Amino acid sequence: MNYLDGLNAAQAQAVQSTEGPVSVIAGAGSGKTRVLTTRIYHLIRKGIPANEILAVTFTNKAAREMRERVRAMLGDVALNDTPFIATFHGLGRELLESYGKVIGVPRYFSVYDRDDSEKVVASALKALDVETKELSPRAVLGRISRAKGEGLRASDYHERHGRSSFGNRITSEVWLRYEKTLAAEKALDFDDLIALPVHMLEEHADVRARAQERWRYIHIDEYQDTNNLQEKLAGLLAEKHRNIFVVGDGDQAIYGWRGAKMENILNFEKRNPGAETIVLEHNYRSTRNLVDAANGVIEKNKNRKNKISTTENARGEPIVIHIAVNAEDEAHWIAHKIRDLMRDGTKPEQVAILFRTNFQSRALEEGLLHAGIPYKLLGTHFFARKEIKDVLAWIRLALDPTRQVDMVRAVASPPRGIGKVTLGKLVAGQRESLRSSERSKVETFEKLVAEIGRAVDSLCASEFVKLVIEKSGMRAALAEGNEEERERFENIEELASVATRHDGLPGREGIAAFLADAALSSDQDEMDLPAKAGQKEKGGVTLMTVHAAKGLEFDTVFVSGMEEGLFPHHGMGNDVNRDEEEERRLFYVAMTRAKTRLFLTLARIRKIYGSDFLSEPSSFLADIDNTLLLLDETTGESFGSYSSEDVIEV
């Protein structure tokens, strides 16, 4: 039983509690991923078939890490199969691919990303003569998404809201058109990947029974981030055997604004009678100063389970607070502090700069550029780049030449003399009205798509991506172009490297899995992209929002913009009312990303939407014990109504 060595008593209890419902309240840095992976290994050692084990988390990055850890623990153990470890959307995709034909979902479907969905919604609004100023595609799609999250179908929504307010009435009409387009394109959107499996399991007892027997031991990571449908999906799968093991921390619930229900973990015992609850309070990540400071912040929240993190780590350095004159001065100070740390041996990839809202990134980027510090900004989503979406459109079209959305995109990437009028006739089914010259160009394009499509079953994913880049003409169009075009070509080359993750699967299956991963990728997946050919592994300081940092850790963390109204966020002059307890949880998440050093910075004056605002220190700073703080007085200046010494007394 040496694999249990090194676990503390609570961790060992969680690993060995294998039967019935179990809830693990896991504080920041408490080793929850180790507990999850060790428990999966423990089940296999007990004789549970690996393919009866399911583990679900929220990002591809977390799922990959979990799979790699389990493989490492198994070593040379011979298995006929492996545990299924995926994101919630990956689980939904697997359920639909395996059983979806009972509800009319084809075996190979594509997944619309947000941009694809907005374009279809925009087209539907135009057909209904609704101006985007009256109702934006993003707003309509948001209404549809929320309704799907509540378990509604388009027909349900239309029946309920078809004669109500303007916004709801138009949304109901758009949604019906949107569903027709998805069906015609053999496509689903992100919300469908959860909603459709739930409907399927609820309405088809035979499918539900097969899925329940398939996975008898179910693990759900980050349970505080589940919404109602995700909780229902987990509950349907665990209904028969009741072996559901959930891990989470209400103190890190930061996604209430997008439908996550922290109550799912707070009320787990009520909804699962006889459930065992285990609390992991030992923090292995951060210094004692950081743990004590984070405790001081989060204990102010009332809607939480009682939990006090402890650590045996060294006391560590105090938390540094710095007051800048403005955002540019703040960025300048952060950049120079990082440069000093780098001179002392800190690697830039061990440093993160976190911010509450995206507009803050501009000044921070400029500060790092001016100081010559390498960095990467999470949020510049790799799979959302035009050239990447162009290649993916070609790949999807090769798998299914009837997809009109991808046909329209592929025809223009690179351009081949087929204009909008010709495309309009094709989309409208008016092929017979094409002139001979137009028909010739279309037929040449279709022959090319068919030629590429014939290789689908014979090439692995990465080789197929390379074939598409070559045959489509994208290599010829970009490789020898200007600097911007060459950079775009390097990006599509990188796409072939990403596809190697699926080279172990045969032909069409591997290509479909690659497309699904591309559609379901998140900002954190940017950190795991391989380096471009001829380059060293990516490095540099990481810039990202606090939300994007969830689940990550860094040696040194800077949290910028610690000003009242910005963090905690009060809508900055809008009517948006943020949940202050969720804002405090967000600050707790930011603090607990740091292992050894934490810097909190604020600007006396912040320019927002073109206007200067005189700021006050964040009220969250008062939640930290003064003895854990150190004021940086590099400037020695005082600003208006308070000086740098006053920040601790706020």
mmCIF file with all atom_site columns, C-alpha atoms in Angstrom, residues 57-161:
data_model
loop_
_atom_site.group_PDB
_atom_site.id
_atom_site.type_symbol
_atom_site.label_atom_id
_atom_site.label_alt_id
_atom_site.label_comp_id
_atom_site.label_asym_id
_atom_site.label_entity_id
_atom_site.label_seq_id
_atom_site.pdbx_PDB_ins_code
_atom_site.Cartn_x
_atom_site.Cartn_y
_atom_site.Cartn_z
_atom_site.occupancy
_atom_site.B_iso_or_equiv
_atom_site.pdbx_formal_charge
_atom_site.auth_seq_id
_atom_site.auth_comp_id
_atom_site.auth_asym_id
_atom_site.auth_atom_id
_atom_site.pdbx_PDB_model_num
ATOM 1   C CA . THR A 1 57  ? -13.310 18.212 -14.511 1.00 0.00 ? 57  THR A CA 1
ATOM 2   C CA . PHE A 1 58  ? -13.703 21.638 -16.135 1.00 0.00 ? 58  PHE A CA 1
ATOM 3   C CA . THR A 1 59  ? -10.711 22.257 -18.426 1.00 0.00 ? 59  THR A CA 1
ATOM 4   C CA . ASN A 1 60  ? -8.846  20.166 -20.978 1.00 0.00 ? 60  ASN A CA 1
ATOM 5   C CA . LYS A 1 61  ? -5.644  21.108 -19.170 1.00 0.00 ? 61  LYS A CA 1
ATOM 6   C CA . ALA A 1 62  ? -6.899  19.654 -15.852 1.00 0.00 ? 62  ALA A CA 1
ATOM 7   C CA . ALA A 1 63  ? -8.191  16.519 -17.594 1.00 0.00 ? 63  ALA A CA 1
ATOM 8   C CA . ARG A 1 64  ? -4.846  15.965 -19.351 1.00 0.00 ? 64  ARG A CA 1
ATOM 9   C CA . GLU A 1 65  ? -2.947  16.428 -16.094 1.00 0.00 ? 65  GLU A CA 1
ATOM 10  C CA . MET A 1 66  ? -5.203  13.920 -14.353 1.00 0.00 ? 66  MET A CA 1
ATOM 11  C CA . ARG A 1 67  ? -4.803  11.361 -17.162 1.00 0.00 ? 67  ARG A CA 1
ATOM 12  C CA . GLU A 1 68  ? -1.018  11.759 -17.134 1.00 0.00 ? 68  GLU A CA 1
ATOM 13  C CA . ARG A 1 69  ? -0.825  11.313 -13.358 1.00 0.00 ? 69  ARG A CA 1
ATOM 14  C CA . VAL A 1 70  ? -2.975  8.179  -13.456 1.00 0.00 ? 70  VAL A CA 1
ATOM 15  C CA . ARG A 1 71  ? -0.848  6.704  -16.266 1.00 0.00 ? 71  ARG A CA 1
ATOM 16  C CA . ALA A 1 72  ? 2.328   7.460  -14.301 1.00 0.00 ? 72  ALA A CA 1
ATOM 17  C CA . MET A 1 73  ? 0.939   5.724  -11.198 1.00 0.00 ? 73  MET A CA 1
ATOM 18  C CA . LEU A 1 74  ? -0.165  2.694  -13.194 1.00 0.00 ? 74  LEU A CA 1
ATOM 19  C CA . GLY A 1 75  ? 3.294   2.336  -14.711 1.00 0.00 ? 75  GLY A CA 1
ATOM 20  C CA . ASP A 1 76  ? 3.580   -1.084 -16.315 1.00 0.00 ? 76  ASP A CA 1
ATOM 21  C CA . VAL A 1 77  ? 0.255   -2.371 -14.977 1.00 0.00 ? 77  VAL A CA 1
ATOM 22  C CA . ALA A 1 78  ? -1.448  -4.140 -17.872 1.00 0.00 ? 78  ALA A CA 1
ATOM 23  C CA . LEU A 1 79  ? -4.998  -2.877 -18.472 1.00 0.00 ? 79  LEU A CA 1
ATOM 24  C CA . ASN A 1 80  ? -7.563  -3.853 -21.057 1.00 0.00 ? 80  ASN A CA 1
ATOM 25  C CA . ASP A 1 81  ? -8.948  -0.312 -20.932 1.00 0.00 ? 81  ASP A CA 1
ATOM 26  C CA . THR A 1 82  ? -8.436  3.011  -19.169 1.00 0.00 ? 82  THR A CA 1
ATOM 27  C CA . PRO A 1 83  ? -10.585 5.285  -16.982 1.00 0.00 ? 83  PRO A CA 1
ATOM 28  C CA . PHE A 1 84  ? -12.590 7.883  -18.882 1.00 0.00 ? 84  PHE A CA 1
ATOM 29  C CA . ILE A 1 85  ? -11.244 11.283 -17.778 1.00 0.00 ? 85  ILE A CA 1
ATOM 30  C CA . ALA A 1 86  ? -12.656 14.361 -19.501 1.00 0.00 ? 86  ALA A CA 1
ATOM 31  C CA . THR A 1 87  ? -14.325 17.729 -19.117 1.00 0.00 ? 87  THR A CA 1
ATOM 32  C CA . PHE A 1 88  ? -18.095 17.968 -18.686 1.00 0.00 ? 88  PHE A CA 1
ATOM 33  C CA . HIS A 1 89  ? -18.382 18.898 -22.349 1.00 0.00 ? 89  HIS A CA 1
ATOM 34  C CA . GLY A 1 90  ? -16.106 16.010 -23.277 1.00 0.00 ? 90  GLY A CA 1
ATOM 35  C CA . LEU A 1 91  ? -18.358 13.668 -21.298 1.00 0.00 ? 91  LEU A CA 1
ATOM 36  C CA . GLY A 1 92  ? -21.412 15.070 -23.074 1.00 0.00 ? 92  GLY A CA 1
ATOM 37  C CA . ARG A 1 93  ? -19.735 14.535 -26.438 1.00 0.00 ? 93  ARG A CA 1
ATOM 38  C CA . GLU A 1 94  ? -18.913 10.931 -25.537 1.00 0.00 ? 94  GLU A CA 1
ATOM 39  C CA . LEU A 1 95  ? -22.493 10.224 -24.439 1.00 0.00 ? 95  LEU A CA 1
ATOM 40  C CA . LEU A 1 96  ? -23.910 11.709 -27.636 1.00 0.00 ? 96  LEU A CA 1
ATOM 41  C CA . GLU A 1 97  ? -21.427 9.912  -29.875 1.00 0.00 ? 97  GLU A CA 1
ATOM 42  C CA . SER A 1 98  ? -22.189 6.613  -28.128 1.00 0.00 ? 98  SER A CA 1
ATOM 43  C CA . TYR A 1 99  ? -25.959 6.831  -27.726 1.00 0.00 ? 99  TYR A CA 1
ATOM 44  C CA . GLY A 1 100 ? -27.124 10.036 -29.432 1.00 0.00 ? 100 GLY A CA 1
ATOM 45  C CA . LYS A 1 101 ? -28.756 8.313  -32.415 1.00 0.00 ? 101 LYS A CA 1
ATOM 46  C CA . VAL A 1 102 ? -31.812 7.649  -30.199 1.00 0.00 ? 102 VAL A CA 1
ATOM 47  C CA . ILE A 1 103 ? -32.454 11.424 -30.214 1.00 0.00 ? 103 ILE A CA 1
ATOM 48  C CA . GLY A 1 104 ? -31.324 12.006 -33.800 1.00 0.00 ? 104 GLY A CA 1
ATOM 49  C CA . VAL A 1 105 ? -27.738 13.133 -33.158 1.00 0.00 ? 105 VAL A CA 1
ATOM 50  C CA . PRO A 1 106 ? -25.339 11.808 -35.858 1.00 0.00 ? 106 PRO A CA 1
ATOM 51  C CA . ARG A 1 107 ? -22.234 9.833  -34.844 1.00 0.00 ? 107 ARG A CA 1
ATOM 52  C CA . TYR A 1 108 ? -19.884 12.515 -36.170 1.00 0.00 ? 108 TYR A CA 1
ATOM 53  C CA . PHE A 1 109 ? -21.128 15.999 -35.385 1.00 0.00 ? 109 PHE A CA 1
ATOM 54  C CA . SER A 1 110 ? -19.267 19.291 -35.194 1.00 0.00 ? 110 SER A CA 1
ATOM 55  C CA . VAL A 1 111 ? -19.417 21.794 -32.356 1.00 0.00 ? 111 VAL A CA 1
ATOM 56  C CA . TYR A 1 112 ? -20.090 25.467 -33.013 1.00 0.00 ? 112 TYR A CA 1
ATOM 57  C CA . ASP A 1 113 ? -17.915 27.839 -31.057 1.00 0.00 ? 113 ASP A CA 1
ATOM 58  C CA . ARG A 1 114 ? -19.244 31.172 -29.814 1.00 0.00 ? 114 ARG A CA 1
ATOM 59  C CA . ASP A 1 115 ? -18.241 32.989 -32.989 1.00 0.00 ? 115 ASP A CA 1
ATOM 60  C CA . ASP A 1 116 ? -20.007 30.439 -35.232 1.00 0.00 ? 116 ASP A CA 1
ATOM 61  C CA . SER A 1 117 ? -23.162 30.669 -33.116 1.00 0.00 ? 117 SER A CA 1
ATOM 62  C CA . GLU A 1 118 ? -23.188 34.483 -33.132 1.00 0.00 ? 118 GLU A CA 1
ATOM 63  C CA . LYS A 1 119 ? -22.942 34.534 -36.926 1.00 0.00 ? 119 LYS A CA 1
ATOM 64  C CA . VAL A 1 120 ? -25.957 32.239 -37.309 1.00 0.00 ? 120 VAL A CA 1
ATOM 65  C CA . VAL A 1 121 ? -27.939 34.282 -34.778 1.00 0.00 ? 121 VAL A CA 1
ATOM 66  C CA . ALA A 1 122 ? -26.960 37.507 -36.588 1.00 0.00 ? 122 ALA A CA 1
ATOM 67  C CA . SER A 1 123 ? -28.208 36.029 -39.854 1.00 0.00 ? 123 SER A CA 1
ATOM 68  C CA . ALA A 1 124 ? -31.514 35.058 -38.216 1.00 0.00 ? 124 ALA A CA 1
ATOM 69  C CA . LEU A 1 125 ? -31.935 38.568 -36.782 1.00 0.00 ? 125 LEU A CA 1
ATOM 70  C CA . LYS A 1 126 ? -31.324 40.042 -40.231 1.00 0.00 ? 126 LYS A CA 1
ATOM 71  C CA . ALA A 1 127 ? -33.945 37.723 -41.734 1.00 0.00 ? 127 ALA A CA 1
ATOM 72  C CA . LEU A 1 128 ? -36.402 38.997 -39.126 1.00 0.00 ? 128 LEU A CA 1
ATOM 73  C CA . ASP A 1 129 ? -35.510 42.650 -39.960 1.00 0.00 ? 129 ASP A CA 1
ATOM 74  C CA . VAL A 1 130 ? -34.199 43.258 -36.439 1.00 0.00 ? 130 VAL A CA 1
ATOM 75  C CA . GLU A 1 131 ? -31.354 45.762 -36.191 1.00 0.00 ? 131 GLU A CA 1
ATOM 76  C CA . THR A 1 132 ? -28.394 44.793 -34.001 1.00 0.00 ? 132 THR A CA 1
ATOM 77  C CA . LYS A 1 133 ? -28.847 48.144 -32.213 1.00 0.00 ? 133 LYS A CA 1
ATOM 78  C CA . GLU A 1 134 ? -32.252 46.917 -31.065 1.00 0.00 ? 134 GLU A CA 1
ATOM 79  C CA . LEU A 1 135 ? -31.060 43.470 -30.034 1.00 0.00 ? 135 LEU A CA 1
ATOM 80  C CA . SER A 1 136 ? -27.484 42.256 -30.425 1.00 0.00 ? 136 SER A CA 1
ATOM 81  C CA . PRO A 1 137 ? -26.615 38.682 -31.525 1.00 0.00 ? 137 PRO A CA 1
ATOM 82  C CA . ARG A 1 138 ? -24.587 38.265 -28.317 1.00 0.00 ? 138 ARG A CA 1
ATOM 83  C CA . ALA A 1 139 ? -27.560 39.245 -26.149 1.00 0.00 ? 139 ALA A CA 1
ATOM 84  C CA . VAL A 1 140 ? -29.879 36.839 -27.980 1.00 0.00 ? 140 VAL A CA 1
ATOM 85  C CA . LEU A 1 141 ? -27.357 34.032 -27.762 1.00 0.00 ? 141 LEU A CA 1
ATOM 86  C CA . GLY A 1 142 ? -27.001 34.750 -24.030 1.00 0.00 ? 142 GLY A CA 1
ATOM 87  C CA . ARG A 1 143 ? -30.755 34.340 -23.567 1.00 0.00 ? 143 ARG A CA 1
ATOM 88  C CA . ILE A 1 144 ? -30.699 31.071 -25.509 1.00 0.00 ? 144 ILE A CA 1
ATOM 89  C CA . SER A 1 145 ? -27.743 29.808 -23.486 1.00 0.00 ? 145 SER A CA 1
ATOM 90  C CA . ARG A 1 146 ? -29.387 30.605 -20.156 1.00 0.00 ? 146 ARG A CA 1
ATOM 91  C CA . ALA A 1 147 ? -32.602 28.910 -21.264 1.00 0.00 ? 147 ALA A CA 1
ATOM 92  C CA . LYS A 1 148 ? -30.716 25.786 -22.361 1.00 0.00 ? 148 LYS A CA 1
ATOM 93  C CA . GLY A 1 149 ? -28.958 25.827 -18.993 1.00 0.00 ? 149 GLY A CA 1
ATOM 94  C CA . GLU A 1 150 ? -32.380 25.694 -17.353 1.00 0.00 ? 150 GLU A CA 1
ATOM 95  C CA . GLY A 1 151 ? -33.251 22.624 -19.427 1.00 0.00 ? 151 GLY A CA 1
ATOM 96  C CA . LEU A 1 152 ? -35.580 24.377 -21.913 1.00 0.00 ? 152 LEU A CA 1
ATOM 97  C CA . ARG A 1 153 ? -35.852 23.442 -25.577 1.00 0.00 ? 153 ARG A CA 1
ATOM 98  C CA . ALA A 1 154 ? -36.534 25.923 -28.398 1.00 0.00 ? 154 ALA A CA 1
ATOM 99  C CA . SER A 1 155 ? -40.159 24.756 -28.643 1.00 0.00 ? 155 SER A CA 1
ATOM 100 C CA . ASP A 1 156 ? -40.632 25.171 -24.871 1.00 0.00 ? 156 ASP A CA 1
ATOM 101 C CA . TYR A 1 157 ? -39.238 28.699 -24.989 1.00 0.00 ? 157 TYR A CA 1
ATOM 102 C CA . HIS A 1 158 ? -41.348 29.620 -28.012 1.00 0.00 ? 158 HIS A CA 1
ATOM 103 C CA . GLU A 1 159 ? -44.504 28.378 -26.319 1.00 0.00 ? 159 GLU A CA 1
ATOM 104 C CA . ARG A 1 160 ? -43.653 30.280 -23.141 1.00 0.00 ? 160 ARG A CA 1
ATOM 105 C CA . HIS A 1 161 ? -42.335 33.528 -24.639 1.00 0.00 ? 161 HIS A CA 1
#
